[in-house]
Short mmCIF file of C-alpha atoms in Angstrom, two decimals:
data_model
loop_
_atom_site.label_atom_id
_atom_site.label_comp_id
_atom_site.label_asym_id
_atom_site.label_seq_id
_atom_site.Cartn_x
_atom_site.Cartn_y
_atom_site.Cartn_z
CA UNK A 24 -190.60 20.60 136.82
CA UNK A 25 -191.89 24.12 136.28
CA UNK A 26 -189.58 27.08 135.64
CA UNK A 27 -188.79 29.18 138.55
CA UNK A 28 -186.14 31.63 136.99
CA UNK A 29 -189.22 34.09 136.32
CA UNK A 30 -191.65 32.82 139.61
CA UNK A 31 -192.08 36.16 141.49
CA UNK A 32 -193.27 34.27 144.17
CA UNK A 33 -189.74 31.68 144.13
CA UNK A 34 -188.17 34.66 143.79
CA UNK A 35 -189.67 36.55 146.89
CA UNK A 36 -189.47 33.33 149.04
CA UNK A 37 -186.02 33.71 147.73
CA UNK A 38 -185.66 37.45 149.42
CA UNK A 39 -186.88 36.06 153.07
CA UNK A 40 -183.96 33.65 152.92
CA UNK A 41 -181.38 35.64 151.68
CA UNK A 42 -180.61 33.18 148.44
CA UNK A 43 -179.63 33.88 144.84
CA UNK A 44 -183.08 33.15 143.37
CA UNK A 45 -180.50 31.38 140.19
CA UNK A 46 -178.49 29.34 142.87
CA UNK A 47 -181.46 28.65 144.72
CA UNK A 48 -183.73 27.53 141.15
CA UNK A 49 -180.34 25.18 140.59
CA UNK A 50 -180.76 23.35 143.94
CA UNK A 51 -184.23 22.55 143.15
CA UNK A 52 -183.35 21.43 140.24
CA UNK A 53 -180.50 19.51 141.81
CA UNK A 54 -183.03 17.94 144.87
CA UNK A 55 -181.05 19.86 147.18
CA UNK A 56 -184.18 22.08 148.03
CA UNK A 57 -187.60 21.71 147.50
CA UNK A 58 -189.64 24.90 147.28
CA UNK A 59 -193.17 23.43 148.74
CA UNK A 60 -196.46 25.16 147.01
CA UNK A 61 -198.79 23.05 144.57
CA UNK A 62 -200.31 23.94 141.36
CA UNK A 63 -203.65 24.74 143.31
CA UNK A 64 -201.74 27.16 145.65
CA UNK A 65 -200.02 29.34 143.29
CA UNK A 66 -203.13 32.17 143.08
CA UNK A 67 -204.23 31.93 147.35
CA UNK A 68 -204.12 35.69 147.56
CA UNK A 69 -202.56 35.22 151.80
CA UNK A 70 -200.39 31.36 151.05
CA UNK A 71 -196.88 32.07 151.79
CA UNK A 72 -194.69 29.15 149.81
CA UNK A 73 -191.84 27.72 152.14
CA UNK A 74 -188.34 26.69 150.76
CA UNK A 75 -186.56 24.05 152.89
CA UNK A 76 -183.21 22.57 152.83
CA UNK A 77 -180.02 23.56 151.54
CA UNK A 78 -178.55 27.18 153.49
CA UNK A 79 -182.47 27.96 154.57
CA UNK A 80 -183.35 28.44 158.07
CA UNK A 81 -184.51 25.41 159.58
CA UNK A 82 -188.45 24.82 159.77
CA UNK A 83 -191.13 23.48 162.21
CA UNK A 84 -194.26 21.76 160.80
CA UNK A 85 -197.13 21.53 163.06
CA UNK A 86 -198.96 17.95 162.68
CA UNK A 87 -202.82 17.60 163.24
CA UNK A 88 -205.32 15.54 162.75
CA UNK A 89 -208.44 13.31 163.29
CA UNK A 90 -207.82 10.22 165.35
CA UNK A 91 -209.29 6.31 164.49
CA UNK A 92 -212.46 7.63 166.16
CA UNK A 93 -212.89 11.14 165.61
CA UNK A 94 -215.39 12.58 163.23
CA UNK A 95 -215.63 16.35 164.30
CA UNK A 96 -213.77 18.03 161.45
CA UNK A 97 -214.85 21.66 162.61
CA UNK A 98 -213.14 20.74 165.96
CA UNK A 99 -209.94 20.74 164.09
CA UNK A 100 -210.70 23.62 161.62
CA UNK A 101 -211.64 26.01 164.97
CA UNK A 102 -208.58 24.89 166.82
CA UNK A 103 -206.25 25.73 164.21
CA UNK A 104 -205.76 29.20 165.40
CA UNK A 105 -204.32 28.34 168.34
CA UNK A 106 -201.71 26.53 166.65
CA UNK A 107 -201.39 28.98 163.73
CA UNK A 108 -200.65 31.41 166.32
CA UNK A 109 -197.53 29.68 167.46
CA UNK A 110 -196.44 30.24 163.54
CA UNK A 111 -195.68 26.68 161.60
CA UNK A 112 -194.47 27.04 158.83
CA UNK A 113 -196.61 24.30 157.47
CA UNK A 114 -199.00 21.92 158.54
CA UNK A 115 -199.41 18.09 158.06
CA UNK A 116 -202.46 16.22 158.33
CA UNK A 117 -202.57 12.82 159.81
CA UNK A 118 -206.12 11.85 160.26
CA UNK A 119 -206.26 7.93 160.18
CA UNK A 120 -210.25 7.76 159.06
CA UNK A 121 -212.19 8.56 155.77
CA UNK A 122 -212.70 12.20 156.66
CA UNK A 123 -209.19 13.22 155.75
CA UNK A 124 -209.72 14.32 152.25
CA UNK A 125 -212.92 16.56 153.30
CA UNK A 126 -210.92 17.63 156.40
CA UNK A 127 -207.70 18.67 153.99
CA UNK A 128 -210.10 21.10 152.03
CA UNK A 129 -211.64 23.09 155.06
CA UNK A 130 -207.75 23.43 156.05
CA UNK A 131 -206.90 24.68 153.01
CA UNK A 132 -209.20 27.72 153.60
CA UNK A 133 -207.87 28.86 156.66
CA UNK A 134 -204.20 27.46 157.38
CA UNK A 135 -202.07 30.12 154.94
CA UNK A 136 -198.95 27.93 154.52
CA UNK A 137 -197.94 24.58 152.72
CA UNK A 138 -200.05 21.62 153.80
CA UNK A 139 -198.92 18.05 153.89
CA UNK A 140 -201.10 14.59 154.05
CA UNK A 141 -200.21 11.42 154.34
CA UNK A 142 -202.51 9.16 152.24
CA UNK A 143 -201.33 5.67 153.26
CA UNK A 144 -204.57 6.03 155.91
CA UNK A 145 -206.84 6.45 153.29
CA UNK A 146 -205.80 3.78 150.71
CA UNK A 147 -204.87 1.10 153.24
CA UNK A 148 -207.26 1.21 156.30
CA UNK A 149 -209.49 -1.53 154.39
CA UNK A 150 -206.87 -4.29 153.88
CA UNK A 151 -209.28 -6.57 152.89
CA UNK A 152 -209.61 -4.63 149.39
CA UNK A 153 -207.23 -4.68 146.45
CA UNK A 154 -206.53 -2.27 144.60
CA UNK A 155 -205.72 -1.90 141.03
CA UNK A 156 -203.69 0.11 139.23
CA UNK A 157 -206.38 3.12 138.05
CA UNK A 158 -208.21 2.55 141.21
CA UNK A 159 -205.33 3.06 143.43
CA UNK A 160 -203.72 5.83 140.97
CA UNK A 161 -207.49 7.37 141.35
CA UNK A 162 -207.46 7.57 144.58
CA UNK A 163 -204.23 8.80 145.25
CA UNK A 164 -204.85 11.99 142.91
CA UNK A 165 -208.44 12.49 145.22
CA UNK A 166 -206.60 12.65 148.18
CA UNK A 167 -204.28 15.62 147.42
CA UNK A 168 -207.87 17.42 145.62
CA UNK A 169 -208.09 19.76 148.10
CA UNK A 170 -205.04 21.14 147.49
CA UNK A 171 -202.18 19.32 149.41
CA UNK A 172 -198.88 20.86 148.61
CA UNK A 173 -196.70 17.60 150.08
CA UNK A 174 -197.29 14.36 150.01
CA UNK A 175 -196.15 11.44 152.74
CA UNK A 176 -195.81 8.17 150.78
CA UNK A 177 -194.68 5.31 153.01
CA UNK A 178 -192.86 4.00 150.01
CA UNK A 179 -189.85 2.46 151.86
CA UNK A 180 -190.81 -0.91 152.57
CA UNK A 181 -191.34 -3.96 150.38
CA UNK A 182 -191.53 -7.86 150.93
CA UNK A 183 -188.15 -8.29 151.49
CA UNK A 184 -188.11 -5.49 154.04
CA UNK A 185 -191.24 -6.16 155.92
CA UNK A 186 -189.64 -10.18 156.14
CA UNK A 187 -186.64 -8.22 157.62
CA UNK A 188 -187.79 -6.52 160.35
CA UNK A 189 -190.22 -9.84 161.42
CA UNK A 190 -187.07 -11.58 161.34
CA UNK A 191 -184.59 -8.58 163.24
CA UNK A 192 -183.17 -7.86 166.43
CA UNK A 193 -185.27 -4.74 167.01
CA UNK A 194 -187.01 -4.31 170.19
CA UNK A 195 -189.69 -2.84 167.76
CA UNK A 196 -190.17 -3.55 164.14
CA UNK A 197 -191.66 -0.29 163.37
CA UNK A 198 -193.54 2.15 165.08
CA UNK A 199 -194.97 3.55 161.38
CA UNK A 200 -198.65 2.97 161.60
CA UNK A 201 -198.98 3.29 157.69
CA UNK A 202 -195.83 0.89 157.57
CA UNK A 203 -198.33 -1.39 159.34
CA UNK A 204 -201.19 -1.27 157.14
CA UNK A 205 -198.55 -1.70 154.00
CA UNK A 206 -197.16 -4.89 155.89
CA UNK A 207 -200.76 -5.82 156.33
CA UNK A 208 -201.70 -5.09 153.18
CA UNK A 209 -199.00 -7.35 151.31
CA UNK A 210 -199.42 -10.35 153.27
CA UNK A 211 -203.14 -10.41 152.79
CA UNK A 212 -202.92 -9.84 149.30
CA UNK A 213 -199.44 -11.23 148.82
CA UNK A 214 -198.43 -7.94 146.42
CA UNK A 215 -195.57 -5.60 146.11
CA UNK A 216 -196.13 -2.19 147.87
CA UNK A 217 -198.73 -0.29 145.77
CA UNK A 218 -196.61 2.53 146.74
CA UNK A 219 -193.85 0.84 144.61
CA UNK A 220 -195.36 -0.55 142.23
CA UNK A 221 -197.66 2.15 140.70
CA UNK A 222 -194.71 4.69 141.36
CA UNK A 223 -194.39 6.38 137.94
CA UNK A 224 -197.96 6.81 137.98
CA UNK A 225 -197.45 8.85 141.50
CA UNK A 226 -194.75 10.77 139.68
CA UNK A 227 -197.25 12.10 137.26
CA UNK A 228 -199.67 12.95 139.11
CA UNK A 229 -197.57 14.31 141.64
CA UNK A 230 -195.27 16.46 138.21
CA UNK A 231 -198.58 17.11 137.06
CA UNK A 232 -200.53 19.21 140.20
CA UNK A 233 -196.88 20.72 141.17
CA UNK A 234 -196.91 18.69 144.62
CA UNK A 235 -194.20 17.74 146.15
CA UNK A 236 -193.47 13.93 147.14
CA UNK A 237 -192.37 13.13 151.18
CA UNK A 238 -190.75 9.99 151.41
CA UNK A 239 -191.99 9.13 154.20
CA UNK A 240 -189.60 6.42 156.45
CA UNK A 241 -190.80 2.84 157.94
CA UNK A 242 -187.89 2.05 159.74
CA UNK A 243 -187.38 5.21 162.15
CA UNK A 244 -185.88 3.43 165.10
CA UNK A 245 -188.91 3.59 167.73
CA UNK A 246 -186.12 2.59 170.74
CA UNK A 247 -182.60 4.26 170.83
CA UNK A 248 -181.21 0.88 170.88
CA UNK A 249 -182.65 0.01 167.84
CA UNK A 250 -180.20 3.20 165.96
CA UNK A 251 -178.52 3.14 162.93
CA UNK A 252 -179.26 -0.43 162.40
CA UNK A 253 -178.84 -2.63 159.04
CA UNK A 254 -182.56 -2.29 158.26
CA UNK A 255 -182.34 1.29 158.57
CA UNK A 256 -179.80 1.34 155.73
CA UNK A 257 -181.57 -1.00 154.07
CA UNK A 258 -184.68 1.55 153.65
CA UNK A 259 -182.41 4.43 152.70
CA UNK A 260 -180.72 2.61 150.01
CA UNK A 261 -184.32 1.96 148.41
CA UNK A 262 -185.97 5.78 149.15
CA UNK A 263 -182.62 6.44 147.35
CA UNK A 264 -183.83 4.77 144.19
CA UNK A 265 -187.17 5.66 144.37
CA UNK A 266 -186.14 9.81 144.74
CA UNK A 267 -183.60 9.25 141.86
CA UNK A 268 -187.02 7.98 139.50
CA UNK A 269 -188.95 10.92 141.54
CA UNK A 270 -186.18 13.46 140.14
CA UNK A 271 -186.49 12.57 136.55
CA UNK A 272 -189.53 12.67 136.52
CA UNK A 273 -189.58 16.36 137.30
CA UNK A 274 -190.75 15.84 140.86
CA UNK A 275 -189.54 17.44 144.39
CA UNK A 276 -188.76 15.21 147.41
CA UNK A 277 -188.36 15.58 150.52
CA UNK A 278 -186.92 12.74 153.14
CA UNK A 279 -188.25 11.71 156.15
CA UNK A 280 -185.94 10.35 158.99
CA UNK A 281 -185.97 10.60 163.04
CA UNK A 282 -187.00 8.82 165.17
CA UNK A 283 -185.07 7.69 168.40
CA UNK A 284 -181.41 8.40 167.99
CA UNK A 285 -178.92 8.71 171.33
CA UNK A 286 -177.56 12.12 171.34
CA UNK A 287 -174.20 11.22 170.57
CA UNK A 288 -175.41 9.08 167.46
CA UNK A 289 -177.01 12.35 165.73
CA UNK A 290 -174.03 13.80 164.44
CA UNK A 291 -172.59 10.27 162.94
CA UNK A 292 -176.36 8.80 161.45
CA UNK A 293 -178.07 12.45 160.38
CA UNK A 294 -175.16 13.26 158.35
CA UNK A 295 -174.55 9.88 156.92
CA UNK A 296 -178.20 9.49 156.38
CA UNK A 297 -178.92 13.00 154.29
CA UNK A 298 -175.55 12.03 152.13
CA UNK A 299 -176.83 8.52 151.17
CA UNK A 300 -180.10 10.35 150.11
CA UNK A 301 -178.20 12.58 147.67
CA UNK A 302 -178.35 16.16 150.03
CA UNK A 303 -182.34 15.67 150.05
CA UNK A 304 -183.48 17.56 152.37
CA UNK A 305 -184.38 15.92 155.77
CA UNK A 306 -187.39 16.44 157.72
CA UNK A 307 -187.30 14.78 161.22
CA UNK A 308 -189.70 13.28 163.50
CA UNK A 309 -187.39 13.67 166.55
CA UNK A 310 -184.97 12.62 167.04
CA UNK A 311 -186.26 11.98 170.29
CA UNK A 312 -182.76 11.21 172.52
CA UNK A 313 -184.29 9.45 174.93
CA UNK A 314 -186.73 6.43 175.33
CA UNK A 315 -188.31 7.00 179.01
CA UNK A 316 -189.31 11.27 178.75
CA UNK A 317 -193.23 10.48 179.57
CA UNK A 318 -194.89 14.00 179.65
CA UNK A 319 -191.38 15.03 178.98
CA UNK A 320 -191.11 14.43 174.78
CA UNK A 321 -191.66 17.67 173.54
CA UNK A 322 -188.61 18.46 175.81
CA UNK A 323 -186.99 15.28 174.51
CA UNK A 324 -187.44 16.32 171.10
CA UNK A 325 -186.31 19.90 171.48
CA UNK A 326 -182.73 18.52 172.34
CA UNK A 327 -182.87 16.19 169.26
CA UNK A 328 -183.50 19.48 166.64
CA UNK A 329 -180.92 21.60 168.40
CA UNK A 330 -178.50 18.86 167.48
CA UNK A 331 -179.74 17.40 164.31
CA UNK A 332 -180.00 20.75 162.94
CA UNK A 333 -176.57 21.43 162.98
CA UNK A 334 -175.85 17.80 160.92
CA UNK A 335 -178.21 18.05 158.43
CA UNK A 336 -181.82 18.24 159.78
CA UNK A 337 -184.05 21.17 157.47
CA UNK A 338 -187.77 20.66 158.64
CA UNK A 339 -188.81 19.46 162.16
CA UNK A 340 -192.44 17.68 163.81
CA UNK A 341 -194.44 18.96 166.80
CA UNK A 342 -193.85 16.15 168.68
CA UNK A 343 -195.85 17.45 172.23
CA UNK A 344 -195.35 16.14 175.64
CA UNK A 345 -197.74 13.26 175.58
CA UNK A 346 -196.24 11.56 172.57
CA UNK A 347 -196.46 7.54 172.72
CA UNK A 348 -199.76 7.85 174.50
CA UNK A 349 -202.36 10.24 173.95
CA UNK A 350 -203.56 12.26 170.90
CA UNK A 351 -202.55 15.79 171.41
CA UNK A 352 -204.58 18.82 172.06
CA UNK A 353 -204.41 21.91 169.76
CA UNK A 354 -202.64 23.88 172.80
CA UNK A 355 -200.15 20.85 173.38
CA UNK A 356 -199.39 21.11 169.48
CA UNK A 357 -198.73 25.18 170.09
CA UNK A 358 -196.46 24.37 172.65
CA UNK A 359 -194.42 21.92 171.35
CA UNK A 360 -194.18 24.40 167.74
CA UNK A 361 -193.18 27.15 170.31
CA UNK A 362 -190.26 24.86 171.67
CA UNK A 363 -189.15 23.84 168.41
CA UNK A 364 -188.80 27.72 167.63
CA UNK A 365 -186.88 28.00 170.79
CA UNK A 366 -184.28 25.71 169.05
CA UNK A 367 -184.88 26.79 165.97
CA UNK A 368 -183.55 30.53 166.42
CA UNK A 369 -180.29 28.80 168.26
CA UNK A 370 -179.79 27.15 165.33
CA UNK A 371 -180.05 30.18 163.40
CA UNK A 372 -177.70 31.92 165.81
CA UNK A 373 -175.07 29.20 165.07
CA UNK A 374 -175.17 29.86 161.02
CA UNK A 375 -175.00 33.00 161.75
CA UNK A 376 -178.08 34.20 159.92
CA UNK A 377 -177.53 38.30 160.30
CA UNK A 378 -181.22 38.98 160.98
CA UNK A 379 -181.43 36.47 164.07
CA UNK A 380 -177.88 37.99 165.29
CA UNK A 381 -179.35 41.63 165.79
CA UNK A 382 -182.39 39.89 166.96
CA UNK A 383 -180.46 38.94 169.89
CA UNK A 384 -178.73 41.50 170.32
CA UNK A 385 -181.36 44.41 170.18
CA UNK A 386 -183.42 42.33 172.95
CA UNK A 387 -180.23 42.31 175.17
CA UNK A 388 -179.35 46.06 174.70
CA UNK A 389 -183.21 47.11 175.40
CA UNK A 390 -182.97 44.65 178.47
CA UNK A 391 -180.10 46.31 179.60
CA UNK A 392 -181.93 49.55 179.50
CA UNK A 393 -185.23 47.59 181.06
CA UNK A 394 -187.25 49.37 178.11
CA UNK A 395 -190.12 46.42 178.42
CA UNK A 396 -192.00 47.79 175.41
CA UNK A 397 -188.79 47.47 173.32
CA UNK A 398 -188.42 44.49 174.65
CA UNK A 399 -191.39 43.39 174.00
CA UNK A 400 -191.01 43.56 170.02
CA UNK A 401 -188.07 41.52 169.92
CA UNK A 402 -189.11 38.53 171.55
CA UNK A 403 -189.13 35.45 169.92
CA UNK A 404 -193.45 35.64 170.67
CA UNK A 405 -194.07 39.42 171.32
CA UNK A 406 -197.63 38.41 172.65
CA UNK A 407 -196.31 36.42 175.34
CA UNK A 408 -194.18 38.46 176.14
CA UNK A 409 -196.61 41.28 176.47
CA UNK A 410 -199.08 39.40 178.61
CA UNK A 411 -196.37 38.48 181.15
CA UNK A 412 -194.67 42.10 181.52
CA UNK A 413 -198.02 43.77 182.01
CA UNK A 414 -198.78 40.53 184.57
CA UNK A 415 -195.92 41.45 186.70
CA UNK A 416 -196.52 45.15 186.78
CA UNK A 417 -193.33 45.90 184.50
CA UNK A 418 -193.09 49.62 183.29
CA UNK A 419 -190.11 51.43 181.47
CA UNK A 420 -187.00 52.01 183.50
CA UNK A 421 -188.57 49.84 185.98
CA UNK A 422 -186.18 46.63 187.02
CA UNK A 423 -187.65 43.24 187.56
CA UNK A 424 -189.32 41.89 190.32
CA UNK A 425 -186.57 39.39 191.22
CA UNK A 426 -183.59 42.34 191.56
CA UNK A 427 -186.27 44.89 192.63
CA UNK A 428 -183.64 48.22 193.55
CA UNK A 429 -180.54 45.48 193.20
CA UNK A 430 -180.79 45.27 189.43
CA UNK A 431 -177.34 45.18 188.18
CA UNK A 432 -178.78 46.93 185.11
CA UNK A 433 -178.75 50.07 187.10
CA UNK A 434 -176.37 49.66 190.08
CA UNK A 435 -173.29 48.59 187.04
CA UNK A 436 -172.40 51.64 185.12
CA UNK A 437 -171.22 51.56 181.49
CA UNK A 438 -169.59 54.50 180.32
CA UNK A 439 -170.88 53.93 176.39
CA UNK A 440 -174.79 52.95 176.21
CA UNK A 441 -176.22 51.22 173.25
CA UNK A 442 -179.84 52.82 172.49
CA UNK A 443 -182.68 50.31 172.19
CA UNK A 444 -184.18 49.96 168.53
CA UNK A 445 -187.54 49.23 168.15
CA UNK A 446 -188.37 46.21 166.50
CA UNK A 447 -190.26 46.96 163.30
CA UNK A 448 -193.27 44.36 162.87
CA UNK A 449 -194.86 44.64 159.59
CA UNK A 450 -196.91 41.26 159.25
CA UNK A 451 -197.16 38.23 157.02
CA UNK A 452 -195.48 39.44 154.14
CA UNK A 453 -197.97 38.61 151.15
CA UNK A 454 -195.89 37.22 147.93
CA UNK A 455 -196.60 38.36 144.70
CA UNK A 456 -199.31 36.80 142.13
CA UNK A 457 -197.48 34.68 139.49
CA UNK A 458 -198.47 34.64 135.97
CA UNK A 459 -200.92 32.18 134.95
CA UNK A 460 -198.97 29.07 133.63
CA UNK A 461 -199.76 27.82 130.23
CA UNK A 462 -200.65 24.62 129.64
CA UNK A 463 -197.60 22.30 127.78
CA UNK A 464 -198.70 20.56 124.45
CA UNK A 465 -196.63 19.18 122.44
CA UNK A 466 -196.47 22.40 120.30
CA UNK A 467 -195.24 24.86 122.75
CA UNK A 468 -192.50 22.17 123.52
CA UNK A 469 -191.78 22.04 119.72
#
């Protein structure tokens, strides 16, 4: 694993989240944090690197993607900015047809934060083809060419497992489509996961171009009655293994969790989940908290990462309103990374992170004064904001249309007014360049 103790952009990441850049370089180390930018990324002049798990603010990744039957990749590419305008802080391709990998490299270009793929579409979507070692290894290194910062491997099923969940009590199995082509792909070649099997030789590759590995999870319960089951456990216990390998191998991982979860099961599985995993840090799908939310799941899901968040949930999915039925527009993707936000800064309220504290409170002093501009700065999507107080005619002083001259704000005398404070809006804040790294050989180790 490279050395981060002198990575001036570590260290500035460091700065945004208020950690000991030392502490933080020990949790790394540890697998308590993963600190996502590849070996390609290190010298994009506008890439801002992301940190997630232990103490960091929680994080929203925006997922995209080609469907089974879409080819347009400059559809996706020209849509992005209306999702990069509701600010991910990183992006995960799920296209489930050959044009991922060229489709990962226009992204690259243009997204500005850490990208993820999952490459289980592109080695398994032919199951009648079997793949050996160097192919498959081969392959696997193509897909993250383009300069793929995270990785979803869908490592957490084998024979044993896949017999399991044919034989179990589930109302669904799985609802993992690249758990599906894995199944697939075992029976019809009767095989060990590849995934598995050729796992130091993912290590490597993944050690070697600085990426860092998502375990991605098979057994996310796809009904809330299906929660916290024996198969579940069964899965963690072996992405436990496989991260422990992962680990010594100088490699970052994340784990992947979620799914459908009652409310009141969050706080007893999320927990108990993240602590079998050795304090990895968790990225959910979900948890959705509810089965029957049609039109309604980026709603359900919203409710899921305002309580998994507070029991061990780092990195959250734009799951949008028509989830389990329809391939999501860019604008549906926006709005579902917008709600997540929404949940997101309550979480941050709750730690008691200082800047999102006097976040809160300058909005609510400049609302009490009904300074609109003021207030403007301070919302959680100034833009927004901005559109909707010049809609409704709002001007400084001026009280909303709802109290019109009622406005408590200026019938309800305070003796001792607080002053609005502008917000101060600099921009992305560009990291510094790091040093070119020098190749290892086995004479600079000497």
């Amino acid at each position: 694993m490279f050395d981060l103790a002198t990575d001036s952009q570590f260290i500035a990441t460091c700065q945004t989240e208020g950690l000991d850049s030392a502490v933080a370089a020990r949790r790394v180390q540890s697998g308590t944090l993963v600190f996502l930018r590849s070996q390609a990324s290190r010298h994009m002049t506008e890439f801002r690197p992301l940190l997630v798990g232990e103490d960091t603010r929680r994080k929203i990744t925006a997922l995209i993607g080609l469907g089974p039957r879409d080819t347009d990749r400059q559809a996706i590419v020209d849509r992005m900015a209306v999702i990069l305008a509701a600010t991910p802080d990183a992006v995960m391709d799920l296209t489930t047809n050959p044009e991922g990998v060229a489709l990962r490299a226009d992204l690259k270009e243009v997204v500005g934060v850490p990208l993820g793929a999952c490459l289980t579409y592109d080695l398994f979507a032919n199951p009648r083809k079997k793949l050996g070692r160097n192919e498959f290894l081969e392959r696997f290194e193509l897909g993250l060419a383009p300069g793929v910062d995270f990785v979803l491997i869908h490592a957490g099923i084998n024979p044993a497992l896949a017999e399991m969940s044919e034989k179990s009590a589930r109302i669904m199995p799985t609802t993992s489509r690249g758990g599906g082509l894995i199944a697939r792909y075992m029976r019809t070649h009767d095989c060990d996961n590849p995934l598995i099997e050729y796992f130091d030789g993912i290590i490597d590759i993944c050690n070697r171009l600085e990426v860092v590995l998502d375990l991605g999870d098979i057994f996310r319960p796809g009904a809330t009655a299906d929660a916290g089951d024996e198969l579940k456990w069964r899965e963690i216990q072996l992405l436990a293994e496989l991260r422990k390998d992962a680990l010594c191998g100088g490699v970052q991982v994340l784990c992947e969790s979620g799914g459908h979860i009652p409310l009141h099961r969050i706080p007893e599985l999320i927990p108990a989940y993240k602590e079998a995993l050795g304090g990895a840090p968790l990225w959910l799908a979900g948890p959705m908290v509810i089965d029957n939310g049609v039109t309604l799941d980026d709603t359900v899901n919203v409710l899921g990462v305002a309580t998994a968040g507070q029991c061990g949930g780092d990195m959250f999915a734009s799951i949008t309103h028509n989830e389990h039925y329809a391939m999501p527009t860019a604008p549906d993707t926006a709005t579902s990374v917008r709600m997540v936000r929404v949940a997101i800064s309550a979480l941050e309220l709750v730690r008691g992170w200082e800047p999102e504290v006097a976040k809160q409170r300058a909005i609510s002093v400049a609302r009490r004064a009904n300074d609109w501009d003021i207030q403007q700065g301070h919302a959680l999507y100034p833009g927004l904001a901005g559109n909707v107080f010049i809609e409704h005619g709002l001007r400084k002083g001026a009280p909303c249309t709802i109290c019109g001259a009622l406005c408590p704000h200026i019938t309800a005398k305070k003796e001792h007014e607080e002053m609005p404070v502008a917000a101060v809006h600099s921009g992305p804040v560009l990291l510094p360049m790091p040093a070119p790294v020098l190749a290892v050989t086995a004479e600079t180790e000497a």
